[in-house]
Every structure is written in C-alpha cells, then in structure tokens.
Coordinates of C-alpha atoms and ligand atoms in Angstrom, one line a residue:
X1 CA -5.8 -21.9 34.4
X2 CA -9.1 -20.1 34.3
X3 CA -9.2 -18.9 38.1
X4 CA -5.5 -18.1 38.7
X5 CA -4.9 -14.9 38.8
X6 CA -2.0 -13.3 36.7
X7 CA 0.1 -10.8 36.6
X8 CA -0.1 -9.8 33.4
X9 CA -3.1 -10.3 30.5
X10 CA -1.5 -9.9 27.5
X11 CA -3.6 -9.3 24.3
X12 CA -2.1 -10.3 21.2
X13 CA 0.8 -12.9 21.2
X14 CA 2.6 -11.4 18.3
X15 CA 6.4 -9.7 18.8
X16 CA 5.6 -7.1 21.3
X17 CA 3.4 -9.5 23.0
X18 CA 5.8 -12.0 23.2
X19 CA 8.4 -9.9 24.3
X20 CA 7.0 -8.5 27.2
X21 CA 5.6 -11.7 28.3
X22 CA 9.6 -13.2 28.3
X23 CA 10.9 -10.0 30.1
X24 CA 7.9 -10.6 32.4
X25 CA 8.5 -14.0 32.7
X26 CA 11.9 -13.9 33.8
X27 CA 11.0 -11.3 36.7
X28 CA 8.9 -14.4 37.9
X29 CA 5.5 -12.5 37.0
X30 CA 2.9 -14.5 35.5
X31 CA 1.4 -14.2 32.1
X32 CA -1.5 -15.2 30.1
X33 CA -1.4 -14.3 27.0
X34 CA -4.3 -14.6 24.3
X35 CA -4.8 -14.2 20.4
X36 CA -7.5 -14.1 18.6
X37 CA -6.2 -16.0 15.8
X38 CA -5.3 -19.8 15.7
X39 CA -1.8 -19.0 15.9
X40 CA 1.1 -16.8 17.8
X41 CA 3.3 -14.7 16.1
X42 CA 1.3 -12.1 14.9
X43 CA 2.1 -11.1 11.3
X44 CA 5.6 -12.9 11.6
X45 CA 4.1 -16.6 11.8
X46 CA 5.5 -18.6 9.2
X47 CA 3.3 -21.7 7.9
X48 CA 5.6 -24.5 6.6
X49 CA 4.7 -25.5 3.0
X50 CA 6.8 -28.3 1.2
X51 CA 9.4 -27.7 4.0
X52 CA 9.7 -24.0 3.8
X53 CA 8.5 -21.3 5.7
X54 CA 6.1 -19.0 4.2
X55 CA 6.2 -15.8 5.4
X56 CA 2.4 -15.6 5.3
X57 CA 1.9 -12.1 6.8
X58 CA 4.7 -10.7 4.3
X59 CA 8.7 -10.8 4.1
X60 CA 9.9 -10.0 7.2
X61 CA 13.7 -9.3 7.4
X62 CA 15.4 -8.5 10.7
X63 CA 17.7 -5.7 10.7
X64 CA 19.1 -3.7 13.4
X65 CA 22.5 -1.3 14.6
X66 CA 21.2 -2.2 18.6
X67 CA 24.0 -4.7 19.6
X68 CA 22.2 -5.7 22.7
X69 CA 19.2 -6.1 20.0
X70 CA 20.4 -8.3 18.1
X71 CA 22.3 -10.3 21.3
X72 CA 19.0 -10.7 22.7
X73 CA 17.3 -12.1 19.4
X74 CA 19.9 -14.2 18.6
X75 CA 19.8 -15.7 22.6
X76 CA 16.3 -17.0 21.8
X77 CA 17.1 -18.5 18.4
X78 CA 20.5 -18.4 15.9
X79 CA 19.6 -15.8 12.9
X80 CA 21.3 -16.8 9.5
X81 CA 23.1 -14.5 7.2
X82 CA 20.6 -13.2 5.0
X83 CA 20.8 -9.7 3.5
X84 CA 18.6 -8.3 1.5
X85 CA 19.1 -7.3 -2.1
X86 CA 15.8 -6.9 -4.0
X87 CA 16.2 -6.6 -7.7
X88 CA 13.2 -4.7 -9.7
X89 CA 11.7 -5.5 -12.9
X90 CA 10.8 -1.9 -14.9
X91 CA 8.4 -1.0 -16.8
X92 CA 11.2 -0.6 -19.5
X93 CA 11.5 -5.0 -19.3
X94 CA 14.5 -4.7 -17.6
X95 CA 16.0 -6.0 -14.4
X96 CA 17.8 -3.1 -11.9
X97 CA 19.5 -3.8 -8.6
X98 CA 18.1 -1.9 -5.3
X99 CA 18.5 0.4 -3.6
X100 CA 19.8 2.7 -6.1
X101 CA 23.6 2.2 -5.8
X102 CA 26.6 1.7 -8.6
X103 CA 24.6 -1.2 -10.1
X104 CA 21.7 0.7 -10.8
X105 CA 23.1 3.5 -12.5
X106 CA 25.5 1.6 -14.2
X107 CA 22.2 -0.4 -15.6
X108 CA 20.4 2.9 -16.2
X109 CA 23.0 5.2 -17.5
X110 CA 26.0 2.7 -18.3
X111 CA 28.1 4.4 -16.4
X112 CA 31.2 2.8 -14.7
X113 CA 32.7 5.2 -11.9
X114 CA 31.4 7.2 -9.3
X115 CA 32.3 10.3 -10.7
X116 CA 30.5 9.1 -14.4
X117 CA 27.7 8.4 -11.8
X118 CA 27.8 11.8 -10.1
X119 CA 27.7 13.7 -13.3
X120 CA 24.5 12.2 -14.3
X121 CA 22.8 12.6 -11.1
X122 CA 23.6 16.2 -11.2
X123 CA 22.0 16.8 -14.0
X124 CA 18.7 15.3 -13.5
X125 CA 18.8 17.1 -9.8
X126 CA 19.1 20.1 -11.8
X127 CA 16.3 20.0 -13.8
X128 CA 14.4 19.0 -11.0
X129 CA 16.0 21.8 -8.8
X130 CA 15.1 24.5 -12.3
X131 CA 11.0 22.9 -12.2
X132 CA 11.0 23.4 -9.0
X133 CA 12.6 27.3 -8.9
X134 CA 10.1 28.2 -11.5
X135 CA 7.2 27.2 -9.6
X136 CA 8.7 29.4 -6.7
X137 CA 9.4 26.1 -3.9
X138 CA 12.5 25.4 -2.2
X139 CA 11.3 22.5 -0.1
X140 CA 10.2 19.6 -1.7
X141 CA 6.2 19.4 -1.3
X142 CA 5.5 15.7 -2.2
X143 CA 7.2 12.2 -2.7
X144 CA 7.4 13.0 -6.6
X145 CA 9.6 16.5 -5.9
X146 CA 11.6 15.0 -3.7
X147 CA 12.4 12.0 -5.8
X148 CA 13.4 13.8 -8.4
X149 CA 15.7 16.3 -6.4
X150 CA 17.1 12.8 -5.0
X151 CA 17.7 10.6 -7.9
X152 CA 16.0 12.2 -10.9
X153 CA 13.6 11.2 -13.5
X154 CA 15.2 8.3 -15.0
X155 CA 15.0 6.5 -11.9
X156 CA 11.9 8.1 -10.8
X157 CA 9.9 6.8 -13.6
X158 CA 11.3 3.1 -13.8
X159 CA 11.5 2.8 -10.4
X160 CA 9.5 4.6 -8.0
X161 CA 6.2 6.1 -9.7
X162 CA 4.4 3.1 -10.5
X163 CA 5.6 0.9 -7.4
X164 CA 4.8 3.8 -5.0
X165 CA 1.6 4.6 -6.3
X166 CA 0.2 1.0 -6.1
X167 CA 1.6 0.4 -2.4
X168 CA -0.2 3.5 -1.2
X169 CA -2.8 4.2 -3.4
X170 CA -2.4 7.5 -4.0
X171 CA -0.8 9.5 -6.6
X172 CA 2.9 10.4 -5.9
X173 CA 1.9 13.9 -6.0
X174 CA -0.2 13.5 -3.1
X175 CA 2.2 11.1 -0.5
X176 CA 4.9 13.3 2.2
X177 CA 7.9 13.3 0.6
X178 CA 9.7 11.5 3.8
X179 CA 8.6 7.9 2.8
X180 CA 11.1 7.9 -0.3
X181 CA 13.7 9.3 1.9
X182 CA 14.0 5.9 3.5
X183 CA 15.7 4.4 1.0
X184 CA 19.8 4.7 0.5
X185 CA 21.4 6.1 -2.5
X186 CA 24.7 4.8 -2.5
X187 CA 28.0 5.9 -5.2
X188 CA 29.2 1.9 -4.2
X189 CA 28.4 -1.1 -5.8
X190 CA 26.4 -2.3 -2.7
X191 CA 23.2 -4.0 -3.3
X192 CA 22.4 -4.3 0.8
X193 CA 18.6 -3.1 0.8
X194 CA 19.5 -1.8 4.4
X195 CA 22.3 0.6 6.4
X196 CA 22.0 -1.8 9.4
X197 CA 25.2 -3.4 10.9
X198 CA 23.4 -6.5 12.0
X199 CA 20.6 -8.2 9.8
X200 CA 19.2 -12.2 9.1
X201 CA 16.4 -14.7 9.6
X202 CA 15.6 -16.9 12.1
X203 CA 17.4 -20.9 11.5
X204 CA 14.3 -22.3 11.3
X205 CA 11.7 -19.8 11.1
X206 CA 10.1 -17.0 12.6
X207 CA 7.8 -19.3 14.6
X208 CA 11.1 -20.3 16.9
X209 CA 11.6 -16.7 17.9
X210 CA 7.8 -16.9 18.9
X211 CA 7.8 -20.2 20.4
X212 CA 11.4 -19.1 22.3
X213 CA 9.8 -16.1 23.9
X214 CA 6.5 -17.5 25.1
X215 CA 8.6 -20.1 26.5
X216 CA 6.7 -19.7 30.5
X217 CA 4.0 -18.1 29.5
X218 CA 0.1 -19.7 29.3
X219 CA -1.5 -18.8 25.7
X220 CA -4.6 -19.1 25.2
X221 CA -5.7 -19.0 20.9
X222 CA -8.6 -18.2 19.1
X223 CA -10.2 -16.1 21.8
X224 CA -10.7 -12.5 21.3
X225 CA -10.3 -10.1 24.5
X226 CA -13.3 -8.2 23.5
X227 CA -15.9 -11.4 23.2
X228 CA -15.9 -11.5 26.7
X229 CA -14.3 -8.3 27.9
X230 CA -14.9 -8.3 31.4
X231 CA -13.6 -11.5 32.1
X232 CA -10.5 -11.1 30.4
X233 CA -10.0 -7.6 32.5
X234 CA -10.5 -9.5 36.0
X235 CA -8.1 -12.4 35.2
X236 CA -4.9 -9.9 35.2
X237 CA -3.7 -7.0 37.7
X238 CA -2.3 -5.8 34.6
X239 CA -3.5 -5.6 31.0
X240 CA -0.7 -5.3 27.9
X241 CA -2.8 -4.6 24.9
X242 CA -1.6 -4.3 21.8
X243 CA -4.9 -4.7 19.7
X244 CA -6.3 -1.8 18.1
X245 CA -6.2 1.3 19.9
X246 CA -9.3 2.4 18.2
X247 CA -11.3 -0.9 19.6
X248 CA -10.6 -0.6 22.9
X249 CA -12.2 2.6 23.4
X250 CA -15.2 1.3 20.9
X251 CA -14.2 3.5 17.9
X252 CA -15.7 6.4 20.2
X253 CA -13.3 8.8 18.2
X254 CA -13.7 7.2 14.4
X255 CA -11.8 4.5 12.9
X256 CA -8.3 4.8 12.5
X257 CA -7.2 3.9 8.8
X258 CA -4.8 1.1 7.3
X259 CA -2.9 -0.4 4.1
X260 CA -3.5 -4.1 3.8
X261 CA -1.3 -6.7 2.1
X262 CA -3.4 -9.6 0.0
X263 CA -1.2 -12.5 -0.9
X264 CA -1.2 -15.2 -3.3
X265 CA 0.6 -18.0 -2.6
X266 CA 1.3 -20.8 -5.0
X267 CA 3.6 -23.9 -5.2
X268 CA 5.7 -24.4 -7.8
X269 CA 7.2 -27.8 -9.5
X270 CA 10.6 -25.9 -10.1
X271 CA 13.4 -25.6 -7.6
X272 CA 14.1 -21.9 -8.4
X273 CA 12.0 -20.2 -9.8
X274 CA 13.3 -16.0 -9.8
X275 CA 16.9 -16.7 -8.1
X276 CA 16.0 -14.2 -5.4
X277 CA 14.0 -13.8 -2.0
X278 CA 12.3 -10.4 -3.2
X279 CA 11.7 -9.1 -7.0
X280 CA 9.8 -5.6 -7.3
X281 CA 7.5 -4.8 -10.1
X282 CA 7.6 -1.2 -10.6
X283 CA 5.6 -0.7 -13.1
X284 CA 2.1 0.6 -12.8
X285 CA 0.6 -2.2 -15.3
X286 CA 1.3 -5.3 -13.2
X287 CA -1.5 -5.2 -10.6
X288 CA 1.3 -6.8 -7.9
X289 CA 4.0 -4.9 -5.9
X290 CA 6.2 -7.7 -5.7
X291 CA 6.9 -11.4 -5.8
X292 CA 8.4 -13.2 -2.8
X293 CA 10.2 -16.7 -2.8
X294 CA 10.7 -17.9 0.7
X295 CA 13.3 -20.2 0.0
X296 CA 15.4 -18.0 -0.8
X297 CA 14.9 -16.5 3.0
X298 CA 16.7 -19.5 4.2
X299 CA 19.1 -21.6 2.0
X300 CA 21.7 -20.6 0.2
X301 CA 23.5 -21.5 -3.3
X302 CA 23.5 -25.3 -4.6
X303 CA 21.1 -26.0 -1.6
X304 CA 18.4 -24.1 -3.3
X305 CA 18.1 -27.1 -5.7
X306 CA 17.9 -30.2 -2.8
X307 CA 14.1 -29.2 -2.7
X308 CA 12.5 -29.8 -6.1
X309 CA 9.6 -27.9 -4.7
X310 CA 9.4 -23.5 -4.5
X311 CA 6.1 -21.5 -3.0
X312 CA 5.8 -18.0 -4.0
X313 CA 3.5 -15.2 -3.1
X314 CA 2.4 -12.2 -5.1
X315 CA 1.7 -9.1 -2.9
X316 CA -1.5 -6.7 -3.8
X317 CA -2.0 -3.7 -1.8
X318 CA -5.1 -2.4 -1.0
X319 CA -6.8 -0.1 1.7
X320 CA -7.9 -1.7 4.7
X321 CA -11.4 -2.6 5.6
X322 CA -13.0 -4.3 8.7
X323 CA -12.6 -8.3 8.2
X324 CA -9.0 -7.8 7.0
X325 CA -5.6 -7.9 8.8
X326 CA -4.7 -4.6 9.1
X327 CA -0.8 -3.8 8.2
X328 CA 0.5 -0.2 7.5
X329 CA -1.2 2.2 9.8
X330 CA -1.8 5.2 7.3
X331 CA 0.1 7.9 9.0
X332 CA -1.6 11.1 7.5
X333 CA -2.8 14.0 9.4
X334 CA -6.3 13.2 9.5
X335 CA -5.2 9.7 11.0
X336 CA -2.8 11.4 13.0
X337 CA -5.2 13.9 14.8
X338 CA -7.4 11.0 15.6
X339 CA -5.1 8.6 17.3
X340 CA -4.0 11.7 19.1
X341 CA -7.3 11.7 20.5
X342 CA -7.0 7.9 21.9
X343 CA -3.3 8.3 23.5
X344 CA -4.3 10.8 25.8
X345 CA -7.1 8.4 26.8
X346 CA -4.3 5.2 27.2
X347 CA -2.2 8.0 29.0
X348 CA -4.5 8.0 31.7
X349 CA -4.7 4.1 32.0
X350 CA -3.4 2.8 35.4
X351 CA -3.5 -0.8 34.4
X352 CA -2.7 -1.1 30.9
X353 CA 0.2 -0.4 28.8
X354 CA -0.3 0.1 24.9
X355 CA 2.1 -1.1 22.8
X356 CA 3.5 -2.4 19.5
X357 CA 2.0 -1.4 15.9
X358 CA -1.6 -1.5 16.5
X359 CA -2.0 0.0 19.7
X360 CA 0.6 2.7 19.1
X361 CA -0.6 3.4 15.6
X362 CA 3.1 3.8 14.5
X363 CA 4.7 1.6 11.1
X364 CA 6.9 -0.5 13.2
X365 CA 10.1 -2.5 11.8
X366 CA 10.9 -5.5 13.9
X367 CA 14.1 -4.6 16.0
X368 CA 12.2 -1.4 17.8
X369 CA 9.8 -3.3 18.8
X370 CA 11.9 -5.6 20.7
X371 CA 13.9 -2.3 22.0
X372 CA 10.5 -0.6 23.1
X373 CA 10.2 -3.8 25.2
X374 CA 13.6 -3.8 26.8
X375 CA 13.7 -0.2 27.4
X376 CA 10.5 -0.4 29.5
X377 CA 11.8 -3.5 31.9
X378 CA 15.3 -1.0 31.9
X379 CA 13.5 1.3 33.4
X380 CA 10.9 -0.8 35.8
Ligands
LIG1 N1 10.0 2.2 -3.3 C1 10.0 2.4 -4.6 N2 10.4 1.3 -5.5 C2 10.8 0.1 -5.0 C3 10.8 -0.1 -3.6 C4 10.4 1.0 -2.7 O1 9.6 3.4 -5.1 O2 11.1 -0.7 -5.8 C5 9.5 3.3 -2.4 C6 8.0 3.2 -2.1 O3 7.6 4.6 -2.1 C7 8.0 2.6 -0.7 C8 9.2 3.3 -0.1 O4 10.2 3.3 -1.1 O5 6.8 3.0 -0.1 C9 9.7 2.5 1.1 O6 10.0 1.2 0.7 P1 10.3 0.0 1.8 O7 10.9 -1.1 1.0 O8 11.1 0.6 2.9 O9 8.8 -0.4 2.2 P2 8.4 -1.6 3.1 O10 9.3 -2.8 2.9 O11 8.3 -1.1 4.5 O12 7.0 -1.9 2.6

C-alpha cells in the first residue's frame, strides 16, 4: 500500500470523506483515506453497547427534501422510519411537545383550536412588538427579540431561555436572532421536529453507511496527516482535506473557535427508561441540554422491551479547547472574518479541495453534505 501512488489522499474518513472517496471510487480513481482516530465515521460512528448503537458523537437524525439524496443514502444502506419528536421538560416540571405546534400551546395555554391558539399568540407578539416600539427597533436585534416577536414570553421562558443560553454560552441577548428562526411554529398538531419530506436512521447503524461508502477505498486509522506531512502529500496527486482549515495553514491567521458536546453515557437495568429518543431540559438549573436514549433511534413499540438493557447519554455543552472534538463551528463575525482569511488561501490550492464541516468552517446537517459531494462529481 505504502508506495502506490493514488489518486486521491483523503484526510478524514468521516461523511464527506467517505463520500467523495465512493464517487471517486466508482470513476475508477484510487483512494486512500486516513483518520486520525481509531475509527471511520467521523462524529456519526456509532459504538454498539448491549446491542444498541450509541450515537457517541451526538444524535444524529437524517433528514432531507433532495430526492436523489435520500435515493443515494438509502442505495448504500435501508434508512428506517424514525421521525423526530423531542419532548421538553421546563423549568415549570412540566413536559411540552416540540417544536412549538398545537400540542404545545394546548399544554401551555390550554387552548384547543387554531384560532384559540392564534389569539394567544397575538397577544404576546404584541407586547413584544409594544417593548420593542418603545425602544425605537423595528428589526429584531438578538435571539431574545426575536423569540418573543415569534412565539412570545410564555414560550420563551419555559422553553428557549435556559436551553439556548447553556448550548451557546452566551446570554440570549447576545446570540443573532437567526438561530431561533430554525425552528417551525406550526397551528397543527404535528410533533415532526423537521419540515423535511424524507427523514430516518440507518437499519443497523450509522457505521453501515460508513462502512458502505468506503467500500474500495484503502483506510488507513490512527494516523494523523500532519505527523508526517510530507509524506502524506507525495502519496496522492490530489489531497481532499477536510481537517481543520485553521491547521493546515499552522494557525498562521489565529484559531478559529468551536462549541463542544461532552457526553455521559450510562447503561441502565430498565428497558425504557424516558419513552423517547430525545428529551430537552430547558431550564437553566439542570447543567445538561438534553438526554438521549439510543434505542429509541432504532426499535419501535413492544420491541423496546425485548432488550432488558437501555444506555443513555446526557449532553453538556461547553466551549471548545485544543484536545477536544470540535463540533459547532462558532459562526460569529470575529470567527467569520478569520476563516475568511484561510478560504482565499484554499482558493488558490491546485491540488486540494476543502470540504465538509471543519474545513469549510460552516454548521453542517448531514444531507448537504452528501449533496456538496454529488454536486462536485455533477459537475467534474
Ligand atoms: N432551542 C430551544 N429549545 C429547545 C430546542 C432548541 O430554545 O428545546 C433553540 C436553541 O436556541 C437552539 C436552536 O433552537 O440553538 C436550534 O436548535 P436545533 O435543535 O436545531 O439545534 P441542533 O440540534 O442543531 O443542536
């Protein structure tokens, strides 16, 4: 393997990495493709624990609207029918459905039509609308204003405050009001956490998708492109990187900034332990976002109880620092002007293409990625 010479190097084996290496693949290019870590898969591996898959990088649902998306995906491996319907636990004690549909108001207000529904919501966008006139602003100017103009302060307090301000660590006050605006409000009672027409898990595992689409491709784990640089640049004609964009050029600009994820996973002697995949804690006294079961990802009703055996993980969120996985790149301006600074370096790369999450410095859900991969073979 060592003195062939391949196509493509491609650093990092998680989904873009992957990806590219099957389109490449079926071209009849060859591909090496190395991690750093002792597995592939990047943040979407899956470590089987009493015979379920742990997400261990985090829940990762895939949803899409691409048809030829979702084809593709479901080519390499069968997705099941999972949907997504978080429920959140308030600071109030009380369970709520998300997003914030019929169920929710109907648990917040106790109202029972859409109209009942309306009414309400009208009047806490008023007040909101009134604060907001008599400061002299039109445009919402943070995540709180434009929560409130959305759904009001009912919901904003039970709901969003606390949750948002421990995923970010920042005060509400002080986040761009667009990160709230990805959520649906919805006068139906429809608990689907997403708009998407197409959405599910992998039978079997994220790690089958992985496994699927390095199917041809040599990997090479645990070795880190930047131990031995110079190698790893002469094995290749080409280089895919999707590292850190601020580590390949050796920080010369700063570092760039992330949100991290810590987890703590346990197993538990109960076959069902909260009746869902994902239940939020909103409020701003439990020092965890949210609690995942991961059985939940993959079987359904009575079958939930043929495994005696449940793992869950609680999620902490805390700023990134070197050592740590990063996660959410933190897409301020600062950040912002700084990875500027590195893409017009990659721009002038000949022999290497940046892509995916890291290298692109952009919060990445799953399906885009794979569409980012397609479109470039489209076009090649
Ligand atoms: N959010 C919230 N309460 C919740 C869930 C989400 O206020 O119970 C807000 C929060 O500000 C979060 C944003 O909605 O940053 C987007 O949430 P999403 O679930 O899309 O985040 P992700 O799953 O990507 O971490």
């Amino acid at each position: 393997m060592e003195n062939m010479k391949y196509d493509y190097l491609i650093v990092g084996a998680g989904l873009y990495g992957a990806t590219f290496a099957h389109f490449a693949t079926r071209q009849g290019k060859r591909c090496l493709v190395i991690d750093k870590r002792p597995h592939t898969g990047g943040n979407i591996y899956c470590s089987e624990v009493e015979g379920i898959n742990v997400h261990q990088y985090g829940a990762h649902i895939f949803h899409t609207s691409d048809r030829k998306v979702w084809d593709f995906v479901n080519s390499i491996v069968p997705f099941n029918r999972y949907t997504n319907y978080p429920v959140a636990q308030a600071p109030d004690g009380r369970l709520y459905n998300l997003p914030f549909n019929m169920n929710t108001f109907y648990q917040m207000w106790s109202v029972k039509t859409p109209a009942e529904a309306q009414a309400k919501l009208d009047e806490q966008r008023h007040q909101a609308v009134e604060r907001m006139q008599a400061d002299g602003v039109s445009e919402p100017r943070n995540l709180e204003e434009q929560a409130l103009l959305l759904i009001g302060r009912d919901i904003y307090e039970q709901l969003i405050k606390g949750y948002t301000e421990k995923q970010w660590g920042r005060p509400c006050t002080e986040l761009p009001a667009f990160i709230i605006r990805r959520l649906p409000v919805r006068l139906t009672f429809d608990n689907n956490y997403f708009n998407d027409s197409y959405q599910g898990i992998p039978v079997g595992g994220y790690n089958r998708l992985t496994e699927g689409l390095l199917a041809g491709a040599d990997v090479l784990l645990d070795t880190d492109f930047f131990d031995n640089r110079e190698h790893w640049q002469s094995v290749a004609d080409k280089i895919v990187f999707t590292g850190k964009i601020d580590e390949f050029y050796g920080y010369r600009f700063g570092q760039l900034q992330y949100r991290t994820v810590r987890f703590e996973t346990e197993v538990l002697d109960e076959p069902n332990h909260q009746g869902n995949a994902v239940v939020n804690y909103t409020s701003a006294d439990v020092p965890y976002t949210r609690i995942i079961e991961h059985k939940h990802f993959e079987t359904f009703g009575a079958a939930v109880y043929d495994n005696p055996h449940t793992v869950i993980s609680r999620e902490y969120s805390t700023e990134w620092q070197e050592g740590m996985e990063p996660f959410y790149p933190v897409n301020d301006a600062v950040n912002q002007a700084v990875y500027k600074k590195y893409r017009e370096l990659a721009a002038k790369e000949k022999n290497v293409i940046f892509g995916g999450r890291l290298a692109e410095y952009k919060y990445y859900d799953m399906a885009p990625i794979i569409a980012a991969v397609m479109a470039l073979f489209n076009k090649e």
